[in-house]
Amino acid sequence: MRRLILAGGGHAHLSVLAALAKGPLPDIEVVLVTPEVHQHYSGMLPGWIAGHYRQQACRIDLRPLARAGQIRLETQKLIGLDADNRLVTLSDGRRLDYDLLSLDTGSEADLSGLQMAGDKLLPAKPLTRFFDTWPARLEQARHLPEYRLVVVGGGAAGVELALAAQHAFTQERIDGRVTLVSSGSGPLAGHGRGARKRIRRVLAAAGIELHEQRATGTEKGVMLADGTRLQADCVIAAAGASAPPWLTGTGLKLNEQGYVAVNSHHQSLSHPQVFAAGDVCARQDVPMSRSGVHAVHAGPVLAANLRAALEGEPLSHYRPRRHSLYLLATGPRYAVASWGPFSIEGKWVWYWKDHIDRGFIRRFSR
Ligand SMILES: Cc1cc2nc3c(=O)[nH]c(=O)nc-3n(C[C@H](O)[C@H](O)[C@H](O)COP(=O)(O)OP(=O)(O)OC[C@H]3O[C@@H](n4cnc5c(N)ncnc54)[C@H](O)[C@@H]3O)c2cc1C
């Protein structure tokens, strides 16, 4: 019997699992390798920090999906891959061969330059670890006077995390201060001027101190490029992504940053039996940002292509749209929408986001 291995239960693989639940592949053994049985949804993490959601509402249980698709679940991490010999190594040491492999294992938080912050450091990813660790940090904040939280990273993740944490502090009357450190291009670089302006105003209104310089970790917190030292009790690392180190030495063609190089079918450029989607891959034909939006949208194409590859049918293309819609939660039930050069904000934007996010979880929950 031929074997399809799905590594990671990430956003793109959710569509693959849902497609297999609707119509299992005949005469193919499908194996899902995932370290956790729950897939957390990053879109709802800020809402959880802000106190709007319970953790259970922000995650998808992969087990019922796997059962419905007659998929064997291996609660393991994939730690090695020999692409030439079509073999993967699981964290318990077992090796599995495959006919087709699909990777959706995400990226890692980029901690470069921040490690000196030691125990104070809290990476935004993996999400499960963040969900597990944040309550202890909040508890610490409840007891320490003038708790200082520094969020490093001015992208959507850093901005939302800073605003959510500030909201949680305010709601709980915690004596805490949140500082956001973005790169020199300021928060939400790459978004339209309007969205950037709105977010600056929202950050200022929330009382969040903003620094626009590169930060490096120190034993006491972080140091900015101009030498300013910011003391911190907790440093959240949300400054971009880095490629999983285990990809090196797999034989797969990687791009310069170490991500799996794929074409418009999300198929490896070096090994046609390997597909990859989400943060773990890098499209070589078009520039594509590493975001949940693309991971989600590539999912149905990936699902169709895995089936087509097994049946010897032609493959489809994933064509990323020019602009992605970002709905940025700002702490309270209020959000900013950013789409290309356009932006808008309001309570209704938050409820719109809430509707989309809950719908996403519902779509994959059995
Ligand atoms: C706080 C925050 C807010 C964000 N907000 C937005 C936003 O508003 N819009 C947006 O588009 N993007 C946003 N992002 C980015 C978005 O979360 C990622 O781009 C998205 O999660 C990528 O999806 P993925 O499927 O590639 O990986 P992931 O969602 O990270 O899923 C990867 C899965 O693979 C598993 N895995 C990892 N390693 C292995 C392994 N070795 N073997 C097997 N399984 C493995 C993991 O456990 C996980 O379940 C945000 C990120 C954060 C942290």
Short mmCIF file of C-alpha atoms and ligand atoms in Angstrom, two decimals:
data_model
loop_
_atom_site.label_atom_id
_atom_site.label_comp_id
_atom_site.label_asym_id
_atom_site.label_seq_id
_atom_site.Cartn_x
_atom_site.Cartn_y
_atom_site.Cartn_z
CA MET A 1 0.00 0.00 0.00
CA ARG A 2 1.32 3.46 -0.85
CA ARG A 3 1.86 5.93 1.98
CA LEU A 4 1.22 9.68 2.26
CA ILE A 5 2.82 11.38 5.25
CA LEU A 6 1.45 14.72 6.44
CA ALA A 7 4.01 16.39 8.71
CA GLY A 8 2.47 19.04 10.99
CA GLY A 9 -1.17 19.89 11.58
CA GLY A 10 -0.68 23.50 10.47
CA HIS A 11 -3.16 25.83 8.82
CA ALA A 12 -2.73 24.39 5.30
CA HIS A 13 -2.97 20.79 6.46
CA LEU A 14 -6.30 21.50 8.13
CA SER A 15 -7.81 21.78 4.64
CA VAL A 16 -6.06 18.56 3.62
CA LEU A 17 -7.46 16.77 6.68
CA ALA A 18 -10.94 18.16 6.02
CA ALA A 19 -10.78 17.03 2.38
CA LEU A 20 -9.67 13.55 3.44
CA ALA A 21 -12.46 13.44 6.03
CA LYS A 22 -14.94 14.08 3.21
CA GLY A 23 -13.37 11.58 0.82
CA PRO A 24 -10.60 9.27 2.10
CA LEU A 25 -7.99 8.20 -0.46
CA PRO A 26 -8.57 4.59 -1.52
CA ASP A 27 -5.61 2.21 -1.05
CA ILE A 28 -3.39 4.91 0.45
CA GLU A 29 -2.19 4.84 4.03
CA VAL A 30 -2.23 8.41 5.34
CA VAL A 31 -0.12 9.23 8.42
CA LEU A 32 -0.30 12.55 10.27
CA VAL A 33 2.85 13.33 12.26
CA THR A 34 2.17 16.04 14.82
CA PRO A 35 3.75 16.72 18.21
CA GLU A 36 0.39 17.88 19.58
CA VAL A 37 -3.16 16.72 19.08
CA HIS A 38 -4.37 20.33 19.07
CA GLN A 39 -3.60 22.97 16.48
CA HIS A 40 -3.73 26.45 18.00
CA TYR A 41 -4.98 29.31 15.86
CA SER A 42 -2.73 32.38 16.02
CA GLY A 43 -5.55 34.72 14.95
CA MET A 44 -7.24 34.20 18.33
CA LEU A 45 -4.15 34.28 20.57
CA PRO A 46 -4.34 38.07 21.15
CA GLY A 47 -8.05 37.72 22.01
CA TRP A 48 -7.19 35.00 24.52
CA ILE A 49 -4.53 37.21 26.17
CA ALA A 50 -7.01 40.09 26.25
CA GLY A 51 -9.51 37.84 28.03
CA HIS A 52 -12.11 37.49 25.26
CA TYR A 53 -11.65 33.74 24.65
CA ARG A 54 -10.91 30.60 26.59
CA GLN A 55 -7.99 28.52 25.33
CA GLN A 56 -10.30 25.71 24.16
CA ALA A 57 -12.01 28.17 21.82
CA CYS A 58 -8.69 28.93 20.06
CA ARG A 59 -7.68 25.45 18.99
CA ILE A 60 -8.72 22.58 16.79
CA ASP A 61 -8.67 18.98 17.96
CA LEU A 62 -6.91 17.04 15.20
CA ARG A 63 -8.05 13.61 16.45
CA PRO A 64 -11.68 13.62 15.18
CA LEU A 65 -10.50 15.01 11.83
CA ALA A 66 -7.92 12.24 11.54
CA ARG A 67 -10.47 9.58 12.51
CA ALA A 68 -12.94 10.84 9.91
CA GLY A 69 -10.26 10.64 7.20
CA GLN A 70 -9.03 7.20 8.33
CA ILE A 71 -5.66 8.78 9.05
CA ARG A 72 -3.11 7.24 11.39
CA LEU A 73 -2.05 9.79 13.98
CA GLU A 74 1.57 9.74 15.17
CA THR A 75 2.00 12.12 18.11
CA GLN A 76 5.63 12.72 17.26
CA LYS A 77 7.84 15.39 15.81
CA LEU A 78 9.50 14.88 12.49
CA ILE A 79 13.17 15.34 13.29
CA GLY A 80 14.82 14.18 10.10
CA LEU A 81 14.20 13.61 6.44
CA ASP A 82 16.19 11.79 3.79
CA ALA A 83 14.49 13.10 0.68
CA ASP A 84 16.58 11.02 -1.75
CA ASN A 85 15.52 7.78 -0.05
CA ARG A 86 12.00 8.96 0.91
CA LEU A 87 12.45 8.37 4.62
CA VAL A 88 11.41 10.47 7.60
CA THR A 89 12.69 10.08 11.15
CA LEU A 90 10.29 10.60 14.06
CA SER A 91 11.28 11.93 17.48
CA ASP A 92 11.03 8.43 19.00
CA GLY A 93 13.69 7.26 16.53
CA ARG A 94 11.41 5.31 14.18
CA ARG A 95 11.87 5.76 10.46
CA LEU A 96 8.96 5.71 8.03
CA ASP A 97 9.15 5.54 4.27
CA TYR A 98 6.71 7.40 2.07
CA ASP A 99 5.50 7.69 -1.49
CA LEU A 100 4.37 11.27 -0.96
CA LEU A 101 5.28 13.72 1.80
CA SER A 102 3.61 17.01 2.66
CA LEU A 103 5.21 19.49 5.06
CA ASP A 104 3.23 22.08 7.02
CA THR A 105 5.36 22.37 10.13
CA GLY A 106 5.53 26.17 10.31
CA SER A 107 8.48 28.37 11.18
CA GLU A 108 10.22 29.16 14.45
CA ALA A 109 10.40 32.47 16.29
CA ASP A 110 13.51 34.40 15.30
CA LEU A 111 15.44 34.76 18.55
CA SER A 112 18.63 36.06 16.98
CA GLY A 113 20.27 38.58 19.26
CA LEU A 114 17.71 38.11 22.06
CA GLN A 115 18.97 34.96 23.78
CA MET A 116 20.91 36.93 26.40
CA ALA A 117 17.54 37.79 27.96
CA GLY A 118 17.54 34.17 29.23
CA ASP A 119 14.54 33.23 31.39
CA LYS A 120 12.85 36.53 30.65
CA LEU A 121 12.50 35.54 27.00
CA LEU A 122 9.09 34.31 25.82
CA PRO A 123 9.00 33.39 22.10
CA ALA A 124 5.67 34.03 20.35
CA LYS A 125 6.04 30.57 18.78
CA PRO A 126 5.43 27.67 19.21
CA LEU A 127 1.92 28.79 20.07
CA THR A 128 1.24 25.86 22.40
CA ARG A 129 4.21 26.85 24.51
CA PHE A 130 3.04 30.46 24.57
CA PHE A 131 -0.44 29.37 25.71
CA ASP A 132 1.16 27.19 28.40
CA THR A 133 3.58 29.85 29.66
CA TRP A 134 1.69 33.15 29.52
CA PRO A 135 -0.57 32.47 32.56
CA ALA A 136 2.54 32.14 34.77
CA ARG A 137 3.90 35.45 33.45
CA LEU A 138 0.57 37.13 34.13
CA GLU A 139 0.54 35.69 37.63
CA GLN A 140 4.04 37.11 38.15
CA ALA A 141 2.79 40.48 36.89
CA ARG A 142 -0.04 40.41 39.45
CA HIS A 143 2.50 40.22 42.27
CA LEU A 144 5.42 42.36 41.06
CA PRO A 145 5.11 46.13 41.30
CA GLU A 146 5.71 47.96 38.01
CA TYR A 147 5.89 44.84 35.89
CA ARG A 148 7.74 45.62 32.67
CA LEU A 149 6.86 43.74 29.50
CA VAL A 150 8.86 44.40 26.35
CA VAL A 151 7.53 43.07 23.05
CA VAL A 152 10.16 42.88 20.31
CA GLY A 153 8.67 42.88 16.80
CA GLY A 154 6.64 45.53 15.03
CA GLY A 155 4.74 43.22 12.68
CA ALA A 156 1.09 42.22 13.10
CA ALA A 157 2.00 39.65 15.77
CA GLY A 158 4.09 42.03 17.92
CA VAL A 159 1.56 44.86 17.70
CA GLU A 160 -1.39 42.62 18.59
CA LEU A 161 0.47 40.94 21.45
CA ALA A 162 1.53 44.28 22.96
CA LEU A 163 -2.00 45.71 22.76
CA ALA A 164 -3.57 42.52 24.12
CA ALA A 165 -1.17 42.38 27.08
CA GLN A 166 -1.74 46.06 27.88
CA HIS A 167 -5.50 45.43 27.81
CA ALA A 168 -5.11 42.45 30.16
CA PHE A 169 -3.04 44.57 32.56
CA THR A 170 -5.63 47.35 32.51
CA GLN A 171 -8.58 44.98 32.98
CA GLU A 172 -6.91 43.31 35.95
CA ARG A 173 -5.58 46.60 37.36
CA ILE A 174 -2.07 45.19 37.12
CA ASP A 175 0.67 47.70 37.77
CA GLY A 176 2.36 46.89 34.44
CA ARG A 177 3.92 48.74 31.57
CA VAL A 178 4.17 47.49 27.98
CA THR A 179 6.87 48.64 25.57
CA LEU A 180 6.93 47.75 21.88
CA VAL A 181 10.21 47.67 19.99
CA SER A 182 9.90 47.65 16.22
CA SER A 183 12.56 47.99 13.55
CA GLY A 184 13.56 51.41 12.22
CA SER A 185 10.69 51.30 9.71
CA GLY A 186 8.15 51.44 12.54
CA PRO A 187 5.18 49.24 13.39
CA LEU A 188 3.36 47.44 10.57
CA ALA A 189 6.09 48.14 8.01
CA GLY A 190 4.81 46.85 4.68
CA HIS A 191 1.20 47.85 5.44
CA GLY A 192 -0.47 50.94 3.96
CA ARG A 193 0.13 54.41 5.37
CA GLY A 194 -3.37 54.62 6.81
CA ALA A 195 -3.09 51.37 8.79
CA ARG A 196 0.31 52.39 10.15
CA LYS A 197 -1.05 55.75 11.26
CA ARG A 198 -4.05 54.18 12.93
CA ILE A 199 -1.90 51.67 14.82
CA ARG A 200 0.47 54.38 16.05
CA ARG A 201 -2.52 56.28 17.40
CA VAL A 202 -3.98 53.15 19.04
CA LEU A 203 -0.62 52.26 20.63
CA ALA A 204 -0.23 55.77 22.02
CA ALA A 205 -3.81 55.80 23.35
CA ALA A 206 -3.15 52.48 25.11
CA GLY A 207 -0.09 54.01 26.77
CA ILE A 208 2.36 51.68 25.03
CA GLU A 209 5.85 53.11 24.70
CA LEU A 210 7.23 52.65 21.19
CA HIS A 211 10.89 52.38 20.21
CA GLU A 212 11.90 52.12 16.58
CA GLN A 213 15.34 50.57 16.77
CA ARG A 214 16.86 47.14 16.67
CA ALA A 215 16.95 45.44 20.09
CA THR A 216 19.38 42.88 21.47
CA GLY A 217 18.84 40.83 24.60
CA THR A 218 20.65 41.58 27.86
CA GLU A 219 20.52 39.88 31.24
CA LYS A 220 18.18 42.62 32.44
CA GLY A 221 15.99 42.98 29.36
CA VAL A 222 16.99 44.50 26.04
CA MET A 223 19.41 47.08 24.70
CA LEU A 224 18.46 49.31 21.77
CA ALA A 225 20.78 50.17 18.89
CA ASP A 226 21.52 53.63 20.38
CA GLY A 227 22.66 52.02 23.66
CA THR A 228 19.44 52.67 25.63
CA ARG A 229 18.80 49.83 28.05
CA LEU A 230 15.23 48.76 28.76
CA GLN A 231 14.77 46.70 31.90
CA ALA A 232 12.17 43.99 31.54
CA ASP A 233 10.56 41.24 33.57
CA CYS A 234 9.45 39.54 30.37
CA VAL A 235 10.59 39.93 26.75
CA ILE A 236 8.23 38.58 24.10
CA ALA A 237 10.10 37.68 20.91
CA ALA A 238 7.80 38.34 17.96
CA ALA A 239 10.35 39.70 15.50
CA GLY A 240 9.86 37.51 12.50
CA ALA A 241 10.45 33.89 11.72
CA SER A 242 13.35 31.55 11.11
CA ALA A 243 13.47 28.23 9.26
CA PRO A 244 13.38 24.98 11.27
CA PRO A 245 17.03 23.83 11.54
CA TRP A 246 16.16 20.17 10.82
CA LEU A 247 15.56 21.06 7.16
CA THR A 248 19.31 21.40 6.66
CA GLY A 249 20.78 18.14 5.46
CA THR A 250 17.47 16.70 4.23
CA GLY A 251 18.59 16.93 0.60
CA LEU A 252 15.66 19.23 -0.22
CA LYS A 253 16.43 22.39 -2.14
CA LEU A 254 16.14 25.27 0.32
CA ASN A 255 16.15 29.02 -0.30
CA GLU A 256 18.87 31.27 1.20
CA GLN A 257 17.00 31.54 4.50
CA GLY A 258 16.68 27.76 4.79
CA TYR A 259 13.00 27.31 3.83
CA VAL A 260 11.80 24.59 1.43
CA ALA A 261 11.90 26.00 -2.12
CA VAL A 262 8.58 25.28 -3.87
CA ASN A 263 6.89 26.09 -7.17
CA SER A 264 3.34 27.33 -7.73
CA HIS A 265 1.98 23.79 -7.03
CA HIS A 266 3.72 23.97 -3.64
CA GLN A 267 5.90 21.11 -4.78
CA SER A 268 9.58 20.91 -3.87
CA LEU A 269 11.87 22.14 -6.64
CA SER A 270 14.27 19.26 -6.02
CA HIS A 271 11.98 16.37 -5.00
CA PRO A 272 8.57 16.14 -6.73
CA GLN A 273 7.34 13.64 -4.10
CA VAL A 274 7.55 16.39 -1.47
CA PHE A 275 5.01 19.20 -1.11
CA ALA A 276 5.17 22.05 1.41
CA ALA A 277 2.84 24.88 2.40
CA GLY A 278 2.63 27.56 5.07
CA ASP A 279 5.58 29.17 6.80
CA VAL A 280 7.94 26.23 6.16
CA CYS A 281 8.11 26.91 2.41
CA ALA A 282 9.32 29.68 0.15
CA ARG A 283 7.73 30.23 -3.25
CA GLN A 284 10.40 30.72 -5.89
CA ASP A 285 8.12 32.15 -8.58
CA VAL A 286 6.42 34.98 -6.66
CA PRO A 287 7.24 36.91 -3.49
CA MET A 288 4.91 35.66 -0.75
CA SER A 289 4.93 36.78 2.86
CA ARG A 290 5.02 34.24 5.65
CA SER A 291 1.50 34.56 7.03
CA GLY A 292 -1.44 32.57 8.22
CA VAL A 293 -3.51 34.01 5.37
CA HIS A 294 -1.36 32.27 2.74
CA ALA A 295 -1.10 29.07 4.75
CA VAL A 296 -4.91 28.93 4.95
CA HIS A 297 -5.52 29.86 1.31
CA ALA A 298 -2.92 27.42 -0.05
CA GLY A 299 -4.59 24.58 1.90
CA PRO A 300 -7.34 23.61 -0.59
CA VAL A 301 -4.83 23.72 -3.50
CA LEU A 302 -2.43 21.53 -1.53
CA ALA A 303 -5.26 19.08 -0.77
CA ALA A 304 -6.15 18.86 -4.47
CA ASN A 305 -2.50 18.49 -5.49
CA LEU A 306 -1.74 15.66 -3.07
CA ARG A 307 -4.70 13.73 -4.45
CA ALA A 308 -3.72 14.58 -8.05
CA ALA A 309 -0.09 13.56 -7.47
CA LEU A 310 -1.22 10.17 -6.16
CA GLU A 311 -3.61 9.69 -9.06
CA GLY A 312 -1.19 10.95 -11.73
CA GLU A 313 -3.46 13.89 -12.57
CA PRO A 314 -2.34 17.45 -13.46
CA LEU A 315 -1.52 19.74 -10.53
CA SER A 316 -3.20 23.08 -9.69
CA HIS A 317 -1.52 26.40 -8.95
CA TYR A 318 -1.88 28.50 -5.82
CA ARG A 319 -1.99 32.12 -6.94
CA PRO A 320 -1.52 34.42 -3.97
CA ARG A 321 -3.67 37.53 -4.14
CA ARG A 322 -1.86 40.83 -4.43
CA HIS A 323 -3.12 42.04 -1.06
CA SER A 324 -4.05 40.08 2.06
CA LEU A 325 -6.65 41.23 4.55
CA TYR A 326 -5.29 41.72 8.07
CA LEU A 327 -7.71 42.26 10.92
CA LEU A 328 -5.68 43.49 13.86
CA ALA A 329 -7.16 43.22 17.32
CA THR A 330 -6.24 46.17 19.51
CA GLY A 331 -6.96 44.82 22.99
CA PRO A 332 -10.58 45.74 23.72
CA ARG A 333 -13.29 44.63 21.28
CA TYR A 334 -11.95 47.01 18.65
CA ALA A 335 -9.86 46.22 15.57
CA VAL A 336 -8.06 47.79 12.62
CA ALA A 337 -8.48 46.30 9.14
CA SER A 338 -5.60 46.65 6.69
CA TRP A 339 -5.86 45.63 3.04
CA GLY A 340 -3.24 46.95 0.64
CA PRO A 341 -3.42 50.75 0.75
CA PHE A 342 -6.83 50.74 2.51
CA SER A 343 -7.63 50.64 6.20
CA ILE A 344 -10.60 51.07 8.49
CA GLU A 345 -11.23 50.54 12.18
CA GLY A 346 -14.01 50.13 14.68
CA LYS A 347 -15.83 47.86 17.07
CA TRP A 348 -17.60 46.28 14.12
CA VAL A 349 -14.19 45.31 12.64
CA TRP A 350 -13.50 43.34 15.82
CA TYR A 351 -16.87 41.56 15.56
CA TRP A 352 -16.15 40.85 11.89
CA LYS A 353 -12.77 39.34 12.87
CA ASP A 354 -14.43 37.41 15.69
CA HIS A 355 -16.98 35.98 13.22
CA ILE A 356 -14.22 34.90 10.79
CA ASP A 357 -12.00 33.42 13.52
CA ARG A 358 -14.78 31.45 15.21
CA GLY A 359 -15.94 30.29 11.78
CA PHE A 360 -12.43 29.02 11.04
CA ILE A 361 -12.36 26.96 14.23
CA ARG A 362 -15.90 25.66 13.61
CA ARG A 363 -15.05 24.64 10.04
CA PHE A 364 -12.43 22.16 11.26
CA SER A 365 -14.04 21.03 14.51
CA ARG A 366 -15.88 17.71 14.56
C1 LIG B 1 0.67 36.27 17.80
C2 LIG B 1 0.62 36.00 16.34
C3 LIG B 1 -0.31 36.68 15.56
C4 LIG B 1 -0.36 36.46 14.19
N1 LIG B 1 -1.29 37.14 13.47
C5 LIG B 1 -1.40 36.89 12.15
C6 LIG B 1 -2.40 37.56 11.38
O1 LIG B 1 -3.14 38.41 11.89
N2 LIG B 1 -2.50 37.25 10.07
C7 LIG B 1 -1.68 36.33 9.49
O2 LIG B 1 -1.82 36.06 8.30
N3 LIG B 1 -0.70 35.70 10.18
C8 LIG B 1 -0.54 35.96 11.49
N4 LIG B 1 0.44 35.32 12.21
C9 LIG B 1 1.34 34.39 11.52
C10 LIG B 1 0.71 33.01 11.43
O3 LIG B 1 0.44 32.52 12.71
C11 LIG B 1 1.63 32.02 10.74
O4 LIG B 1 2.03 32.54 9.51
C12 LIG B 1 0.88 30.70 10.55
O5 LIG B 1 0.66 30.09 11.79
C13 LIG B 1 1.64 29.76 9.65
O6 LIG B 1 0.90 28.58 9.54
P1 LIG B 1 1.62 27.20 9.31
O7 LIG B 1 0.56 26.23 8.97
O8 LIG B 1 2.73 27.37 8.36
O9 LIG B 1 2.32 26.83 10.69
P2 LIG B 1 1.76 26.66 12.15
O10 LIG B 1 0.44 27.29 12.31
O11 LIG B 1 2.87 27.11 13.03
O12 LIG B 1 1.55 25.10 12.31
C14 LIG B 1 2.62 24.21 12.27
C15 LIG B 1 2.23 22.94 12.96
O13 LIG B 1 3.28 22.00 12.77
C16 LIG B 1 3.64 21.40 14.00
N5 LIG B 1 5.06 21.09 13.93
C17 LIG B 1 6.10 21.92 14.13
N6 LIG B 1 7.26 21.27 13.95
C18 LIG B 1 6.95 20.01 13.62
C19 LIG B 1 7.72 18.87 13.29
N7 LIG B 1 9.04 18.91 13.29
N8 LIG B 1 7.06 17.72 13.01
C20 LIG B 1 5.71 17.66 13.00
N9 LIG B 1 4.93 18.72 13.30
C21 LIG B 1 5.54 19.88 13.59
C22 LIG B 1 3.29 22.42 15.06
O14 LIG B 1 3.03 21.80 16.30
C23 LIG B 1 2.04 23.07 14.46
O15 LIG B 1 0.90 22.37 14.85
C24 LIG B 1 0.54 35.55 13.58
C25 LIG B 1 1.48 34.87 14.37
C26 LIG B 1 1.53 35.08 15.73
C27 LIG B 1 2.57 34.35 16.55
#
